[in-house]
Amino acid sequence: METPGDLVAAEDVLLFVNAAVTATGQREFHTDAAEQRLSLDFLHAYILGNYRDLYAAVLALDVNDHNAAMIVRRLLETSREATDVQRRTEGRLIARRLALMPPQRVYRLFAGLRRAGVNNRRTRAVVRDWIAARPDAALDAVKYRGGFRTALRHAHLAPPGPELGDFAFGGEKSRQGRSFDSPLLDAWRRAHYQKSAVYELPYTVAEGFAAKHGIPRAAFLERIAPRMTRLERLRLQESARAAGADAVAVDLARMPLTRLAGYVLGLPVEQRRARRAELTAALEAAARRTAGTRQGTWGRVAAVLDDSFSSYGSGQKRRRPLAVALACHHLLAVLAAEYVPLWTSGRRDALLARPSGATPLGRRVLDALETAPEQLVIVSDGWDNAPPGLAAEVLRVWRTRLDPAGATRIVHLNPVWDADGFDVRRLAPGVPTAGIRDAEDLVPLVGIARFAEGRTGLPELTAHLAERTAAFLAAGEHTGGGPGTGGSGTGRTDSDGEHDGEADE
């Protein structure tokens, strides 16, 4: 028989999952960065101290890289407190998660461990195995030279080959004064005095040499474009256009759905109108890829999508909540057999969405329920203010009086973590709420949101996490996604192995 303590434990873990999915320790519309970091640090310490096994298992969920790194660091810092069985499971989870993280994030994690003086045998083994599995050590030595060198020193590792040892630890004169057999290392050496060698290097390294040689920005971007990753191309769109470098173009066909939605929203309205057919086709194609075999399987779906002023987010996470809503809109349109989208602003043209106005969630929920959907999905930060509290009252009456049997499944997906409440804001007690970072995670999040209804407790949640952990680890073994390989699954990588991760994660 389940005890009240089990229910509390389930609520605690679900609260942490929401934070690990949505919170990045940065400013949101309603809370600043310091509040975010303070609340997040407390939550990590609390869950680790009380539910270590479940804390580690969260690595198997679709958490963001910021929280994944925090979990890995805290598990390694407290290695002495774990049993042998826990260490084995945690080791596999850490290895698999690090394989899916951007390499720059992993090197930053290793540097943080060194600064904190965390250098136990388990930590050294994690660093050793991850570096040994990296697909191109020369690329890491050039592109992440400081992190590469710090990681080797911290784990007391010999460089993988004498050339890399000379490159990473030799003096500047010794690096420039000898030739290397590795084409990439030798290109770095020649780039000090040869302009043509600059274009053989990764963009982030070549940029410094281009400035040193005085290469015009437009000419540099035109020639280095083939060496750019997808994320670098996206970030350089505006500056490249201003410099007159038309070769730096985004391949919309390859972009993930939520990333594509953010790109679209970053375009001026006039450009969106002019490129309507191209952008709409790209969003619909990305949604179909994300839905896969689930296309048309959700029956009648209504969505309430928040495009109020607060969906702007913050200067660090600009338009992120609105991008999630737009991506969810296109994904739900593909998942549903019949689909009714309702934006809080009343707009009908999703492509021209922009953050504006108040948040009349209650009115839009009423409109959505009038369509008698089988599934109602609400994508909002939960700040219902026109009038305040109407959405909660509508949902309460609907669930308790009009639809007590739950014929209409209702779920609230919130892309913003509320530091003051240590959770994402909820609309009503009877409506399950889950944090969402990317629309690509919508389907599994709708599944896990059922645990937030209070009808299931710790045993069911523990079983679900165990199932997800087994699948997560098995996927790594099946694809060869060991430490540092880039693997597959939730990780989205470019051709050179750099993950298409968020800058704000």
PDB file of C-alpha atoms in Angstrom, residues 159-348:
ATOM      1  CA  PRO A 159      48.022  12.568 -24.885  1.00  0.00           C
ATOM      2  CA  PRO A 160      46.821  10.147 -27.591  1.00  0.00           C
ATOM      3  CA  GLY A 161      49.994  10.265 -29.668  1.00  0.00           C
ATOM      4  CA  PRO A 162      53.278  12.209 -29.521  1.00  0.00           C
ATOM      5  CA  GLU A 163      52.083  14.874 -31.979  1.00  0.00           C
ATOM      6  CA  LEU A 164      49.107  15.760 -29.836  1.00  0.00           C
ATOM      7  CA  GLY A 165      51.360  15.891 -26.793  1.00  0.00           C
ATOM      8  CA  ASP A 166      53.651  18.408 -28.488  1.00  0.00           C
ATOM      9  CA  PHE A 167      50.682  20.399 -29.761  1.00  0.00           C
ATOM     10  CA  ALA A 168      48.801  20.510 -26.464  1.00  0.00           C
ATOM     11  CA  PHE A 169      51.707  20.990 -24.067  1.00  0.00           C
ATOM     12  CA  GLY A 170      54.601  22.280 -26.127  1.00  0.00           C
ATOM     13  CA  GLY A 171      55.429  25.964 -26.144  1.00  0.00           C
ATOM     14  CA  GLU A 172      54.142  28.297 -28.850  1.00  0.00           C
ATOM     15  CA  LYS A 173      57.488  28.315 -30.600  1.00  0.00           C
ATOM     16  CA  SER A 174      57.759  24.529 -30.643  1.00  0.00           C
ATOM     17  CA  ARG A 175      54.241  24.201 -32.046  1.00  0.00           C
ATOM     18  CA  GLN A 176      54.943  26.648 -34.845  1.00  0.00           C
ATOM     19  CA  GLY A 177      58.479  25.481 -35.515  1.00  0.00           C
ATOM     20  CA  ARG A 178      57.781  21.868 -36.484  1.00  0.00           C
ATOM     21  CA  SER A 179      55.595  20.167 -39.079  1.00  0.00           C
ATOM     22  CA  PHE A 180      52.837  17.759 -38.133  1.00  0.00           C
ATOM     23  CA  ASP A 181      51.673  14.625 -39.891  1.00  0.00           C
ATOM     24  CA  SER A 182      48.082  15.393 -38.905  1.00  0.00           C
ATOM     25  CA  PRO A 183      46.596  17.646 -41.651  1.00  0.00           C
ATOM     26  CA  LEU A 184      44.574  19.635 -39.130  1.00  0.00           C
ATOM     27  CA  LEU A 185      47.470  20.255 -36.753  1.00  0.00           C
ATOM     28  CA  ASP A 186      49.699  21.245 -39.651  1.00  0.00           C
ATOM     29  CA  ALA A 187      47.007  23.572 -41.024  1.00  0.00           C
ATOM     30  CA  TRP A 188      46.951  25.318 -37.643  1.00  0.00           C
ATOM     31  CA  ARG A 189      50.742  25.726 -37.803  1.00  0.00           C
ATOM     32  CA  ARG A 190      50.691  27.088 -41.369  1.00  0.00           C
ATOM     33  CA  ALA A 191      47.766  29.415 -40.656  1.00  0.00           C
ATOM     34  CA  HIS A 192      50.127  31.614 -38.616  1.00  0.00           C
ATOM     35  CA  TYR A 193      51.814  32.794 -41.802  1.00  0.00           C
ATOM     36  CA  GLN A 194      49.759  31.395 -44.710  1.00  0.00           C
ATOM     37  CA  LYS A 195      46.315  32.819 -45.438  1.00  0.00           C
ATOM     38  CA  SER A 196      45.146  29.846 -47.496  1.00  0.00           C
ATOM     39  CA  ALA A 197      45.637  27.512 -44.512  1.00  0.00           C
ATOM     40  CA  VAL A 198      43.049  29.473 -42.541  1.00  0.00           C
ATOM     41  CA  TYR A 199      40.282  27.853 -44.596  1.00  0.00           C
ATOM     42  CA  GLU A 200      41.384  24.355 -43.612  1.00  0.00           C
ATOM     43  CA  LEU A 201      40.495  25.018 -39.955  1.00  0.00           C
ATOM     44  CA  PRO A 202      37.181  24.905 -38.063  1.00  0.00           C
ATOM     45  CA  TYR A 203      35.342  28.232 -38.229  1.00  0.00           C
ATOM     46  CA  THR A 204      35.824  29.179 -34.560  1.00  0.00           C
ATOM     47  CA  VAL A 205      39.593  28.716 -34.871  1.00  0.00           C
ATOM     48  CA  ALA A 206      39.875  30.236 -38.332  1.00  0.00           C
ATOM     49  CA  GLU A 207      38.089  33.417 -37.244  1.00  0.00           C
ATOM     50  CA  GLY A 208      40.987  34.495 -35.045  1.00  0.00           C
ATOM     51  CA  PHE A 209      43.536  33.884 -37.785  1.00  0.00           C
ATOM     52  CA  ALA A 210      41.393  35.800 -40.292  1.00  0.00           C
ATOM     53  CA  ALA A 211      41.444  38.819 -38.010  1.00  0.00           C
ATOM     54  CA  LYS A 212      45.217  38.452 -37.562  1.00  0.00           C
ATOM     55  CA  HIS A 213      45.773  38.451 -41.329  1.00  0.00           C
ATOM     56  CA  GLY A 214      43.319  41.281 -41.947  1.00  0.00           C
ATOM     57  CA  ILE A 215      41.104  39.219 -44.243  1.00  0.00           C
ATOM     58  CA  PRO A 216      37.891  41.143 -45.140  1.00  0.00           C
ATOM     59  CA  ARG A 217      34.911  39.737 -43.267  1.00  0.00           C
ATOM     60  CA  ALA A 218      32.783  39.062 -46.351  1.00  0.00           C
ATOM     61  CA  ALA A 219      35.598  37.238 -48.165  1.00  0.00           C
ATOM     62  CA  PHE A 220      36.386  35.174 -45.088  1.00  0.00           C
ATOM     63  CA  LEU A 221      32.780  34.112 -44.515  1.00  0.00           C
ATOM     64  CA  GLU A 222      32.317  33.189 -48.181  1.00  0.00           C
ATOM     65  CA  ARG A 223      35.323  30.863 -48.190  1.00  0.00           C
ATOM     66  CA  ILE A 224      34.928  29.402 -44.686  1.00  0.00           C
ATOM     67  CA  ALA A 225      31.212  28.629 -45.165  1.00  0.00           C
ATOM     68  CA  PRO A 226      31.790  24.933 -46.100  1.00  0.00           C
ATOM     69  CA  ARG A 227      33.601  24.438 -42.772  1.00  0.00           C
ATOM     70  CA  MET A 228      30.775  25.853 -40.662  1.00  0.00           C
ATOM     71  CA  THR A 229      28.439  23.730 -38.589  1.00  0.00           C
ATOM     72  CA  ARG A 230      24.692  24.148 -38.885  1.00  0.00           C
ATOM     73  CA  LEU A 231      24.514  26.103 -35.649  1.00  0.00           C
ATOM     74  CA  GLU A 232      27.332  28.431 -36.715  1.00  0.00           C
ATOM     75  CA  ARG A 233      25.536  29.152 -39.978  1.00  0.00           C
ATOM     76  CA  LEU A 234      22.364  29.955 -38.080  1.00  0.00           C
ATOM     77  CA  ARG A 235      24.086  32.305 -35.655  1.00  0.00           C
ATOM     78  CA  LEU A 236      25.898  34.148 -38.441  1.00  0.00           C
ATOM     79  CA  GLN A 237      22.902  34.769 -40.700  1.00  0.00           C
ATOM     80  CA  GLU A 238      22.424  38.440 -39.890  1.00  0.00           C
ATOM     81  CA  SER A 239      26.111  39.405 -39.622  1.00  0.00           C
ATOM     82  CA  ALA A 240      26.954  37.521 -42.823  1.00  0.00           C
ATOM     83  CA  ARG A 241      24.141  39.237 -44.707  1.00  0.00           C
ATOM     84  CA  ALA A 242      25.294  42.626 -43.410  1.00  0.00           C
ATOM     85  CA  ALA A 243      28.854  41.853 -44.534  1.00  0.00           C
ATOM     86  CA  GLY A 244      27.638  40.798 -47.986  1.00  0.00           C
ATOM     87  CA  ALA A 245      28.461  37.089 -47.648  1.00  0.00           C
ATOM     88  CA  ASP A 246      25.563  35.310 -49.313  1.00  0.00           C
ATOM     89  CA  ALA A 247      27.206  31.884 -49.191  1.00  0.00           C
ATOM     90  CA  VAL A 248      26.417  31.482 -45.488  1.00  0.00           C
ATOM     91  CA  ALA A 249      22.916  30.084 -45.844  1.00  0.00           C
ATOM     92  CA  VAL A 250      20.889  27.921 -43.491  1.00  0.00           C
ATOM     93  CA  ASP A 251      19.830  24.523 -44.785  1.00  0.00           C
ATOM     94  CA  LEU A 252      16.213  24.566 -43.600  1.00  0.00           C
ATOM     95  CA  ALA A 253      15.704  20.939 -44.608  1.00  0.00           C
ATOM     96  CA  ARG A 254      18.178  19.766 -41.936  1.00  0.00           C
ATOM     97  CA  MET A 255      17.091  21.939 -39.038  1.00  0.00           C
ATOM     98  CA  PRO A 256      15.303  20.424 -36.008  1.00  0.00           C
ATOM     99  CA  LEU A 257      11.727  21.595 -35.518  1.00  0.00           C
ATOM    100  CA  THR A 258      12.140  23.878 -32.487  1.00  0.00           C
ATOM    101  CA  ARG A 259      15.379  25.343 -33.813  1.00  0.00           C
ATOM    102  CA  LEU A 260      13.631  26.040 -37.119  1.00  0.00           C
ATOM    103  CA  ALA A 261      10.706  27.709 -35.335  1.00  0.00           C
ATOM    104  CA  GLY A 262      13.136  29.998 -33.510  1.00  0.00           C
ATOM    105  CA  TYR A 263      14.829  30.884 -36.801  1.00  0.00           C
ATOM    106  CA  VAL A 264      11.491  31.726 -38.411  1.00  0.00           C
ATOM    107  CA  LEU A 265      10.434  33.952 -35.506  1.00  0.00           C
ATOM    108  CA  GLY A 266      13.752  35.796 -35.718  1.00  0.00           C
ATOM    109  CA  LEU A 267      12.979  36.923 -39.273  1.00  0.00           C
ATOM    110  CA  PRO A 268      11.242  40.265 -39.868  1.00  0.00           C
ATOM    111  CA  VAL A 269       7.525  39.940 -40.625  1.00  0.00           C
ATOM    112  CA  GLU A 270       8.085  41.162 -44.206  1.00  0.00           C
ATOM    113  CA  GLN A 271      10.566  38.343 -44.847  1.00  0.00           C
ATOM    114  CA  ARG A 272       8.209  35.776 -43.366  1.00  0.00           C
ATOM    115  CA  ARG A 273       5.459  36.927 -45.697  1.00  0.00           C
ATOM    116  CA  ALA A 274       7.761  36.903 -48.706  1.00  0.00           C
ATOM    117  CA  ARG A 275       9.100  33.428 -47.889  1.00  0.00           C
ATOM    118  CA  ARG A 276       5.793  31.983 -46.679  1.00  0.00           C
ATOM    119  CA  ALA A 277       5.777  28.916 -48.938  1.00  0.00           C
ATOM    120  CA  GLU A 278       9.413  28.029 -48.186  1.00  0.00           C
ATOM    121  CA  LEU A 279       9.170  28.505 -44.419  1.00  0.00           C
ATOM    122  CA  THR A 280       5.816  26.759 -44.059  1.00  0.00           C
ATOM    123  CA  ALA A 281       6.996  23.781 -46.098  1.00  0.00           C
ATOM    124  CA  ALA A 282      10.155  23.524 -43.969  1.00  0.00           C
ATOM    125  CA  LEU A 283       8.186  23.646 -40.693  1.00  0.00           C
ATOM    126  CA  GLU A 284       5.695  21.038 -41.905  1.00  0.00           C
ATOM    127  CA  ALA A 285       8.476  18.740 -43.116  1.00  0.00           C
ATOM    128  CA  ALA A 286      10.314  19.046 -39.778  1.00  0.00           C
ATOM    129  CA  ALA A 287       7.070  18.256 -37.948  1.00  0.00           C
ATOM    130  CA  ARG A 288       6.515  15.146 -40.054  1.00  0.00           C
ATOM    131  CA  ARG A 289      10.063  13.947 -39.344  1.00  0.00           C
ATOM    132  CA  THR A 290       9.499  14.466 -35.631  1.00  0.00           C
ATOM    133  CA  ALA A 291       6.117  12.705 -35.597  1.00  0.00           C
ATOM    134  CA  GLY A 292       7.360   9.691 -37.551  1.00  0.00           C
ATOM    135  CA  THR A 293       4.870   6.843 -37.502  1.00  0.00           C
ATOM    136  CA  ARG A 294       2.562   8.682 -35.071  1.00  0.00           C
ATOM    137  CA  GLN A 295       1.156  10.931 -37.792  1.00  0.00           C
ATOM    138  CA  GLY A 296      -2.637  11.186 -37.557  1.00  0.00           C
ATOM    139  CA  THR A 297      -2.897   8.901 -34.518  1.00  0.00           C
ATOM    140  CA  TRP A 298      -4.054  11.399 -31.884  1.00  0.00           C
ATOM    141  CA  GLY A 299      -7.652  11.833 -33.032  1.00  0.00           C
ATOM    142  CA  ARG A 300      -9.332  15.207 -32.446  1.00  0.00           C
ATOM    143  CA  VAL A 301      -6.846  17.639 -30.912  1.00  0.00           C
ATOM    144  CA  ALA A 302      -7.287  21.251 -29.806  1.00  0.00           C
ATOM    145  CA  ALA A 303      -4.352  23.408 -28.753  1.00  0.00           C
ATOM    146  CA  VAL A 304      -4.225  26.639 -26.771  1.00  0.00           C
ATOM    147  CA  LEU A 305      -0.972  28.376 -27.695  1.00  0.00           C
ATOM    148  CA  ASP A 306       0.444  31.321 -25.756  1.00  0.00           C
ATOM    149  CA  ASP A 307       1.711  34.224 -27.867  1.00  0.00           C
ATOM    150  CA  SER A 308       1.248  36.870 -25.163  1.00  0.00           C
ATOM    151  CA  PHE A 309       3.944  39.434 -24.403  1.00  0.00           C
ATOM    152  CA  SER A 310       5.641  37.158 -21.862  1.00  0.00           C
ATOM    153  CA  SER A 311       6.321  34.603 -24.620  1.00  0.00           C
ATOM    154  CA  TYR A 312       9.182  36.914 -25.622  1.00  0.00           C
ATOM    155  CA  GLY A 313      11.202  35.309 -22.821  1.00  0.00           C
ATOM    156  CA  SER A 314      14.309  37.357 -22.034  1.00  0.00           C
ATOM    157  CA  GLY A 315      17.390  38.824 -23.642  1.00  0.00           C
ATOM    158  CA  GLN A 316      19.212  35.543 -23.033  1.00  0.00           C
ATOM    159  CA  LYS A 317      16.343  33.327 -24.202  1.00  0.00           C
ATOM    160  CA  ARG A 318      14.781  35.550 -26.807  1.00  0.00           C
ATOM    161  CA  ARG A 319      11.404  34.345 -28.073  1.00  0.00           C
ATOM    162  CA  ARG A 320      12.129  30.859 -26.751  1.00  0.00           C
ATOM    163  CA  PRO A 321       8.653  30.232 -25.233  1.00  0.00           C
ATOM    164  CA  LEU A 322       6.999  31.405 -28.455  1.00  0.00           C
ATOM    165  CA  ALA A 323       9.300  29.218 -30.557  1.00  0.00           C
ATOM    166  CA  VAL A 324       8.278  26.181 -28.498  1.00  0.00           C
ATOM    167  CA  ALA A 325       4.599  27.065 -28.987  1.00  0.00           C
ATOM    168  CA  LEU A 326       5.022  27.489 -32.756  1.00  0.00           C
ATOM    169  CA  ALA A 327       6.908  24.193 -33.038  1.00  0.00           C
ATOM    170  CA  CYS A 328       4.256  22.397 -30.944  1.00  0.00           C
ATOM    171  CA  HIS A 329       1.564  23.868 -33.200  1.00  0.00           C
ATOM    172  CA  HIS A 330       3.087  22.298 -36.310  1.00  0.00           C
ATOM    173  CA  LEU A 331       3.786  18.997 -34.571  1.00  0.00           C
ATOM    174  CA  LEU A 332       0.246  18.709 -33.185  1.00  0.00           C
ATOM    175  CA  ALA A 333      -1.154  19.446 -36.643  1.00  0.00           C
ATOM    176  CA  VAL A 334       0.680  16.360 -37.898  1.00  0.00           C
ATOM    177  CA  LEU A 335      -0.141  14.135 -34.905  1.00  0.00           C
ATOM    178  CA  ALA A 336      -3.875  14.933 -35.020  1.00  0.00           C
ATOM    179  CA  ALA A 337      -6.502  13.539 -37.321  1.00  0.00           C
ATOM    180  CA  GLU A 338      -8.475  16.759 -36.724  1.00  0.00           C
ATOM    181  CA  TYR A 339      -6.744  19.838 -35.329  1.00  0.00           C
ATOM    182  CA  VAL A 340      -7.948  23.184 -33.939  1.00  0.00           C
ATOM    183  CA  PRO A 341      -5.239  25.722 -32.945  1.00  0.00           C
ATOM    184  CA  LEU A 342      -6.167  28.695 -30.758  1.00  0.00           C
ATOM    185  CA  TRP A 343      -3.594  31.427 -30.091  1.00  0.00           C
ATOM    186  CA  THR A 344      -4.155  33.607 -27.029  1.00  0.00           C
ATOM    187  CA  SER A 345      -3.918  36.748 -29.193  1.00  0.00           C
ATOM    188  CA  GLY A 346      -6.686  35.515 -31.468  1.00  0.00           C
ATOM    189  CA  ARG A 347      -4.382  35.452 -34.499  1.00  0.00           C
ATOM    190  CA  ARG A 348      -4.952  32.767 -37.107  1.00  0.00           C
TER     191      ARG A 348
END
